[in-house]
Amino acid sequence: MAAPLPLFPLLTAALAAATATALALSALRHWWAERAGRPYELPVNRTGTAVRASAAALAAAAAAAVLYPYAGWGARPAHKTAAHTPVRAPLRAPAPAPAPRPAPTPEPPARPRTIAHPAHGTLQQLADGTHIWLPEQYGYASAADLDFPLVVAYAPKAQVNDLLTAFAAHADRGLADPFVVVLPSPDRCGTPTPTKLLDGYRIAPARTARALLGLGDEAAPCAVTEALTHPGRYEAVAAASATYDRPPPPHDRARTQLLLATPAGDEARAASALHLRDALRAAGPGEVRILDGIDPPRRLLALIAGYFTEKLDGPAHPNHP
């Protein structure tokens, strides 16, 4: 319901309106009187009419001015303004969690680099500095689908050429199988060769096709220790030209078959090998073979190749599931 206007403004506006009406009527009468005197040639004076009309207009304007501030009095607002109606901000869904970064793709190992062709084979260097020798038979077309037995050899650099030449010559005579020979740095003796480095080669994966060889006073005792500490790594181990001062480590019945070899004329090393053999035999069952009095040294290495041929599986077709 609309609220009534205040009394004072209403009375003031009414008085102004009445005054405006009276002045307007007075102006009209004065105008008719002036008009009536024309036929008699009376003088015309419009000043009175103009004054009365102007006063009537001023009175009407005053009435309008009084009522103007109350033009919307008592009317109800059609709707609430935005100031009275708080607007909620639209709810936003939580931002999705950032996608995890993909794991970096490991770079493939560097390709082996061929560095020489000793003993008619191929000598390559792997990414970690390890060398690997592939016998001549490895490249035969008739052997393209064969896996070869593996010999891991720790040898001084001065003996590497004699070792490879002896292995190749014994295989050429049909007295030994052709072996793939891995030549790690001698200071890595006791550390297994990473299998990923050998994935690109045709190497038999079974323990029964793997052997370990140590040459010299540092590598040979290390090879014996590894054979007794980790019997599951190699089927056979040969140690040559060394003195064995340390007692053998504890071992079990599954220990690797062992060959202790000494060249001719080296009585002290031959006696040390015999002492180690006796200690190992007293500790439990297992084969420990002695090979001594052999000359020249290259022939001793060839006989070691023959020993590995006796103990290991030869080149064979891989067994696919």
CSV table of C-alpha atoms in Angstrom, one decimal:
chain,number,residue,atom,x,y,z
A,1,MET,CA,0.0,0.0,0.0
A,2,ALA,CA,1.3,3.5,-1.0
A,3,ALA,CA,2.2,5.9,1.9
A,4,PRO,CA,0.4,9.4,2.0
A,5,LEU,CA,2.4,12.5,1.0
A,6,PRO,CA,3.5,14.8,3.9
A,7,LEU,CA,0.9,17.5,4.7
A,8,PHE,CA,3.0,20.7,4.3
A,9,PRO,CA,4.3,20.1,0.8
A,10,LEU,CA,0.8,19.0,-0.2
A,11,LEU,CA,-0.8,22.3,1.1
A,12,THR,CA,1.9,24.4,-0.5
A,13,ALA,CA,1.5,22.7,-3.8
A,14,ALA,CA,-2.4,23.2,-3.6
A,15,LEU,CA,-2.0,26.9,-2.8
A,16,ALA,CA,0.4,27.4,-5.7
A,17,ALA,CA,-1.9,25.6,-8.0
A,18,ALA,CA,-5.0,27.7,-6.9
A,19,THR,CA,-3.0,30.9,-7.4
A,20,ALA,CA,-1.9,29.8,-10.8
A,21,THR,CA,-5.5,29.0,-11.7
A,22,ALA,CA,-6.8,32.4,-10.4
A,23,LEU,CA,-4.1,34.3,-12.3
A,24,ALA,CA,-4.8,32.4,-15.5
A,25,LEU,CA,-8.5,33.2,-15.3
A,26,SER,CA,-7.7,36.9,-14.5
A,27,ALA,CA,-5.4,37.0,-17.5
A,28,LEU,CA,-8.1,35.5,-19.7
A,29,ARG,CA,-10.7,38.0,-18.6
A,30,HIS,CA,-8.4,40.9,-19.2
A,31,TRP,CA,-7.7,39.6,-22.6
A,32,TRP,CA,-11.4,39.4,-23.4
A,33,ALA,CA,-12.0,42.9,-22.2
A,34,GLU,CA,-9.2,44.3,-24.4
A,35,ARG,CA,-10.6,42.3,-27.3
A,36,ALA,CA,-14.2,43.8,-26.7
A,37,GLY,CA,-12.9,47.4,-27.0
A,38,ARG,CA,-11.5,47.0,-30.5
A,39,PRO,CA,-14.8,47.9,-32.4
A,40,TYR,CA,-14.9,51.1,-30.5
A,41,GLU,CA,-11.4,52.0,-31.3
A,42,LEU,CA,-10.4,52.0,-27.7
A,43,PRO,CA,-6.7,51.8,-27.0
A,44,VAL,CA,-5.3,48.2,-26.5
A,45,ASN,CA,-3.0,47.5,-23.6
A,46,ARG,CA,-1.8,43.9,-23.3
A,47,THR,CA,0.5,44.5,-20.4
A,48,GLY,CA,-2.0,43.4,-17.9
A,49,THR,CA,-2.7,40.2,-19.7
A,50,ALA,CA,1.0,39.4,-20.1
A,51,VAL,CA,1.7,40.1,-16.4
A,52,ARG,CA,-1.2,37.9,-15.2
A,53,ALA,CA,-0.3,35.0,-17.6
A,54,SER,CA,3.4,35.2,-16.5
A,55,ALA,CA,2.3,35.1,-12.8
A,56,ALA,CA,0.0,32.1,-13.5
A,57,ALA,CA,2.9,30.2,-15.2
A,58,LEU,CA,5.2,31.0,-12.2
A,59,ALA,CA,2.6,29.7,-9.8
A,60,ALA,CA,2.2,26.5,-11.8
A,61,ALA,CA,5.9,26.0,-11.9
A,62,ALA,CA,6.1,26.5,-8.1
A,63,ALA,CA,3.4,23.8,-7.5
A,64,ALA,CA,5.3,21.4,-9.8
A,65,ALA,CA,8.6,22.1,-8.0
A,66,VAL,CA,7.1,21.4,-4.6
A,67,LEU,CA,5.6,18.1,-5.8
A,68,TYR,CA,8.6,16.9,-7.8
A,69,PRO,CA,10.7,15.4,-4.9
A,70,TYR,CA,7.6,13.3,-3.9
A,71,ALA,CA,6.9,12.0,-7.4
A,72,GLY,CA,7.7,8.3,-6.4
A,73,TRP,CA,6.6,8.6,-2.8
A,74,GLY,CA,5.2,5.3,-1.3
A,75,ALA,CA,5.8,3.3,-4.5
A,76,ARG,CA,7.3,-0.1,-3.8
A,77,PRO,CA,10.4,-0.9,-5.8
A,78,ALA,CA,9.8,-3.3,-8.6
A,79,HIS,CA,12.8,-5.4,-7.5
A,80,LYS,CA,15.8,-5.4,-5.2
A,81,THR,CA,18.8,-3.7,-6.6
A,82,ALA,CA,22.1,-5.5,-7.0
A,83,ALA,CA,23.4,-3.8,-3.9
A,84,HIS,CA,20.8,-5.6,-1.8
A,85,THR,CA,21.1,-9.0,-3.5
A,86,PRO,CA,24.6,-10.4,-3.1
A,87,VAL,CA,25.6,-12.5,-6.1
A,88,ARG,CA,27.5,-15.6,-5.4
A,89,ALA,CA,30.5,-16.2,-7.5
A,90,PRO,CA,30.1,-19.4,-9.5
A,91,LEU,CA,31.7,-22.4,-8.0
A,92,ARG,CA,34.7,-23.5,-9.9
A,93,ALA,CA,35.8,-27.1,-10.1
A,94,PRO,CA,39.3,-27.6,-8.6
A,95,ALA,CA,42.0,-27.5,-11.2
A,96,PRO,CA,43.1,-30.9,-12.3
A,97,ALA,CA,46.4,-32.1,-10.9
A,98,PRO,CA,49.2,-31.7,-13.3
A,99,ALA,CA,50.0,-34.8,-15.3
A,100,PRO,CA,53.1,-36.6,-14.0
A,101,ARG,CA,56.2,-36.1,-16.1
A,102,PRO,CA,57.0,-39.2,-18.1
A,103,ALA,CA,60.1,-41.0,-16.9
A,104,PRO,CA,63.1,-40.3,-19.0
A,105,THR,CA,63.7,-43.0,-21.5
A,106,PRO,CA,67.1,-44.6,-20.8
A,107,GLU,CA,69.5,-44.2,-23.6
A,108,PRO,CA,70.4,-47.5,-25.3
A,109,PRO,CA,73.9,-48.7,-24.6
A,110,ALA,CA,76.6,-47.5,-27.0
A,111,ARG,CA,77.3,-50.0,-29.8
A,112,PRO,CA,80.5,-52.1,-29.4
A,113,ARG,CA,83.5,-50.7,-31.2
A,114,THR,CA,85.8,-53.1,-33.2
A,115,ILE,CA,89.4,-52.3,-32.3
A,116,ALA,CA,91.5,-55.2,-33.6
A,117,HIS,CA,91.4,-58.7,-35.1
A,118,PRO,CA,93.8,-60.9,-33.0
A,119,ALA,CA,94.0,-64.6,-33.6
A,120,HIS,CA,91.7,-64.3,-36.7
A,121,GLY,CA,88.9,-63.2,-34.4
A,122,THR,CA,87.3,-59.9,-33.7
A,123,LEU,CA,88.1,-57.8,-30.6
A,124,GLN,CA,85.5,-55.3,-29.6
A,125,GLN,CA,85.3,-52.7,-26.8
A,126,LEU,CA,82.0,-52.3,-24.9
A,127,ALA,CA,80.5,-49.2,-23.3
A,128,ASP,CA,82.2,-49.7,-19.9
A,129,GLY,CA,85.6,-50.4,-21.3
A,130,THR,CA,85.3,-54.2,-21.2
A,131,HIS,CA,86.7,-56.0,-24.2
A,132,ILE,CA,85.1,-59.0,-25.8
A,133,TRP,CA,86.8,-61.4,-28.3
A,134,LEU,CA,84.7,-63.3,-30.9
A,135,PRO,CA,86.4,-66.4,-32.3
A,136,GLU,CA,86.7,-66.8,-36.1
A,137,GLN,CA,84.0,-69.4,-36.0
A,138,TYR,CA,81.5,-66.9,-34.5
A,139,GLY,CA,81.3,-65.3,-38.0
A,140,TYR,CA,80.8,-68.4,-40.0
A,141,ALA,CA,77.5,-68.6,-41.9
A,142,SER,CA,77.1,-72.2,-40.6
A,143,ALA,CA,77.2,-70.8,-37.0
A,144,ALA,CA,74.8,-67.9,-37.5
A,145,ASP,CA,72.1,-69.6,-35.4
A,146,LEU,CA,74.4,-71.0,-32.6
A,147,ASP,CA,75.0,-69.7,-29.1
A,148,PHE,CA,78.6,-69.9,-27.9
A,149,PRO,CA,80.1,-70.8,-24.5
A,150,LEU,CA,81.6,-67.9,-22.6
A,151,VAL,CA,84.9,-67.5,-20.7
A,152,VAL,CA,85.4,-64.5,-18.5
A,153,ALA,CA,89.2,-64.0,-18.3
A,154,TYR,CA,91.1,-61.7,-15.9
A,155,ALA,CA,94.5,-61.4,-17.4
A,156,PRO,CA,97.4,-58.9,-17.6
A,157,LYS,CA,97.5,-57.0,-20.9
A,158,ALA,CA,100.8,-58.6,-21.7
A,159,GLN,CA,99.2,-62.0,-21.7
A,160,VAL,CA,96.0,-61.3,-23.6
A,161,ASN,CA,97.5,-61.9,-27.1
A,162,ASP,CA,99.0,-65.3,-26.0
A,163,LEU,CA,95.7,-66.3,-24.4
A,164,LEU,CA,93.6,-65.6,-27.5
A,165,THR,CA,96.2,-67.1,-29.8
A,166,ALA,CA,96.3,-70.3,-27.7
A,167,PHE,CA,92.5,-70.6,-27.6
A,168,ALA,CA,92.2,-70.1,-31.3
A,169,ALA,CA,94.9,-72.6,-32.2
A,170,HIS,CA,93.4,-75.3,-30.0
A,171,ALA,CA,90.0,-74.8,-31.6
A,172,ASP,CA,91.5,-74.9,-35.1
A,173,ARG,CA,93.0,-78.3,-34.3
A,174,GLY,CA,89.6,-79.5,-33.1
A,175,LEU,CA,91.0,-79.9,-29.6
A,176,ALA,CA,88.8,-77.2,-28.0
A,177,ASP,CA,85.5,-75.5,-28.6
A,178,PRO,CA,85.5,-71.9,-29.8
A,179,PHE,CA,84.8,-69.6,-26.9
A,180,VAL,CA,83.6,-66.0,-26.7
A,181,VAL,CA,86.1,-64.5,-24.3
A,182,VAL,CA,85.2,-61.5,-22.2
A,183,LEU,CA,88.1,-59.5,-20.9
A,184,PRO,CA,87.1,-57.1,-18.1
A,185,SER,CA,89.7,-54.9,-16.4
A,186,PRO,CA,91.7,-57.0,-13.9
A,187,ASP,CA,90.7,-54.7,-11.0
A,188,ARG,CA,87.1,-55.7,-11.5
A,189,CYS,CA,87.7,-59.3,-10.6
A,190,GLY,CA,84.9,-60.6,-8.4
A,191,THR,CA,82.3,-58.3,-10.0
A,192,PRO,CA,79.9,-60.1,-12.3
A,193,THR,CA,79.8,-58.9,-15.9
A,194,PRO,CA,76.6,-56.9,-16.5
A,195,THR,CA,74.4,-59.2,-18.7
A,196,LYS,CA,72.9,-56.2,-20.5
A,197,LEU,CA,76.3,-55.5,-22.1
A,198,LEU,CA,76.2,-59.0,-23.6
A,199,ASP,CA,72.7,-58.9,-24.9
A,200,GLY,CA,73.7,-58.3,-28.5
A,201,TYR,CA,75.9,-61.4,-28.6
A,202,ARG,CA,75.0,-65.0,-29.2
A,203,ILE,CA,76.1,-66.4,-25.9
A,204,ALA,CA,74.7,-69.4,-24.2
A,205,PRO,CA,72.8,-68.2,-21.1
A,206,ALA,CA,73.1,-71.3,-18.9
A,207,ARG,CA,75.7,-71.7,-16.1
A,208,THR,CA,76.9,-74.9,-17.7
A,209,ALA,CA,78.2,-72.9,-20.6
A,210,ARG,CA,80.2,-70.4,-18.6
A,211,ALA,CA,83.7,-70.4,-17.1
A,212,LEU,CA,86.1,-68.1,-15.3
A,213,LEU,CA,89.8,-67.7,-15.8
A,214,GLY,CA,92.4,-65.8,-13.7
A,215,LEU,CA,96.0,-65.4,-14.7
A,216,GLY,CA,98.8,-64.1,-12.4
A,217,ASP,CA,99.3,-63.5,-8.7
A,218,GLU,CA,96.4,-61.0,-8.5
A,219,ALA,CA,93.7,-62.4,-10.8
A,220,ALA,CA,94.2,-66.2,-10.1
A,221,PRO,CA,93.5,-66.1,-6.3
A,222,CYS,CA,90.6,-63.7,-7.0
A,223,ALA,CA,89.1,-66.3,-9.5
A,224,VAL,CA,89.4,-69.0,-6.9
A,225,THR,CA,87.7,-66.9,-4.2
A,226,GLU,CA,84.9,-66.1,-6.6
A,227,ALA,CA,84.5,-69.7,-7.5
A,228,LEU,CA,84.0,-70.7,-3.9
A,229,THR,CA,82.0,-67.7,-2.8
A,230,HIS,CA,79.6,-67.7,-5.8
A,231,PRO,CA,79.4,-71.3,-7.0
A,232,GLY,CA,76.2,-70.5,-9.1
A,233,ARG,CA,78.0,-68.2,-11.5
A,234,TYR,CA,80.3,-70.6,-13.4
A,235,GLU,CA,80.5,-74.3,-14.2
A,236,ALA,CA,84.3,-74.3,-14.1
A,237,VAL,CA,87.2,-72.1,-13.0
A,238,ALA,CA,90.9,-72.1,-14.0
A,239,ALA,CA,93.6,-70.3,-12.1
A,240,ALA,CA,97.2,-70.2,-13.4
A,241,SER,CA,100.6,-68.9,-12.4
A,242,ALA,CA,99.9,-67.7,-8.9
A,243,THR,CA,100.7,-68.1,-5.3
A,244,TYR,CA,97.7,-68.8,-3.0
A,245,ASP,CA,98.5,-67.3,0.4
A,246,ARG,CA,95.0,-66.8,1.7
A,247,PRO,CA,93.0,-69.8,3.0
A,248,PRO,CA,90.0,-70.8,0.9
A,249,PRO,CA,86.7,-69.2,1.9
A,250,PRO,CA,83.8,-71.4,3.2
A,251,HIS,CA,82.0,-73.2,0.4
A,252,ASP,CA,79.3,-75.8,-0.1
A,253,ARG,CA,78.9,-79.0,-2.1
A,254,ALA,CA,77.8,-77.1,-5.2
A,255,ARG,CA,81.1,-75.4,-5.6
A,256,THR,CA,82.6,-74.8,-9.1
A,257,GLN,CA,85.0,-77.3,-10.5
A,258,LEU,CA,88.5,-76.0,-10.3
A,259,LEU,CA,91.8,-76.3,-12.2
A,260,LEU,CA,95.1,-75.0,-10.7
A,261,ALA,CA,97.7,-74.7,-13.4
A,262,THR,CA,101.4,-73.8,-13.2
A,263,PRO,CA,104.0,-73.6,-16.0
A,264,ALA,CA,107.3,-75.6,-15.9
A,265,GLY,CA,110.1,-74.3,-13.7
A,266,ASP,CA,107.9,-72.4,-11.2
A,267,GLU,CA,108.3,-74.7,-8.2
A,268,ALA,CA,107.1,-72.2,-5.6
A,269,ARG,CA,103.8,-71.5,-7.3
A,270,ALA,CA,103.4,-75.3,-8.0
A,271,ALA,CA,103.8,-76.0,-4.3
A,272,SER,CA,101.3,-73.3,-3.4
A,273,ALA,CA,98.8,-74.8,-5.8
A,274,LEU,CA,99.2,-78.3,-4.3
A,275,HIS,CA,98.8,-76.8,-0.8
A,276,LEU,CA,95.5,-75.1,-1.8
A,277,ARG,CA,94.3,-78.4,-3.4
A,278,ASP,CA,94.8,-80.3,-0.3
A,279,ALA,CA,93.0,-77.7,1.8
A,280,LEU,CA,90.0,-77.7,-0.5
A,281,ARG,CA,89.8,-81.5,-0.5
A,282,ALA,CA,89.9,-81.6,3.3
A,283,ALA,CA,87.1,-79.1,3.4
A,284,GLY,CA,84.6,-81.2,1.5
A,285,PRO,CA,83.9,-83.1,-1.7
A,286,GLY,CA,84.6,-81.5,-5.0
A,287,GLU,CA,87.0,-81.7,-7.9
A,288,VAL,CA,90.2,-79.8,-7.8
A,289,ARG,CA,92.6,-80.7,-10.6
A,290,ILE,CA,96.3,-79.8,-10.8
A,291,LEU,CA,98.1,-79.1,-14.1
A,292,ASP,CA,101.9,-78.3,-13.8
A,293,GLY,CA,105.2,-78.7,-15.5
A,294,ILE,CA,103.8,-77.4,-18.8
A,295,ASP,CA,106.1,-75.5,-21.2
A,296,PRO,CA,105.8,-73.1,-23.0
A,297,PRO,CA,103.2,-71.0,-21.3
A,298,ARG,CA,101.1,-70.7,-24.5
A,299,ARG,CA,100.6,-74.5,-24.4
A,300,LEU,CA,99.4,-74.2,-20.8
A,301,LEU,CA,96.8,-71.8,-22.0
A,302,ALA,CA,95.7,-74.1,-24.8
A,303,LEU,CA,95.3,-77.0,-22.3
A,304,ILE,CA,93.1,-74.7,-20.2
A,305,ALA,CA,90.9,-74.3,-23.3
A,306,GLY,CA,90.8,-78.1,-23.5
A,307,TYR,CA,89.7,-78.3,-19.8
A,308,PHE,CA,86.9,-75.8,-20.4
A,309,THR,CA,85.8,-77.8,-23.4
A,310,GLU,CA,85.6,-80.9,-21.2
A,311,LYS,CA,83.5,-79.1,-18.5
A,312,LEU,CA,81.2,-76.8,-20.5
A,313,ASP,CA,78.4,-77.1,-23.0
A,314,GLY,CA,79.6,-76.5,-26.5
A,315,PRO,CA,78.1,-74.2,-29.2
A,316,ALA,CA,74.5,-75.1,-29.6
A,317,HIS,CA,71.2,-73.9,-31.0
A,318,PRO,CA,69.3,-71.8,-28.4
A,319,ASN,CA,66.3,-73.4,-26.7
A,320,HIS,CA,63.3,-71.3,-27.6
A,321,PRO,CA,60.1,-71.8,-25.5
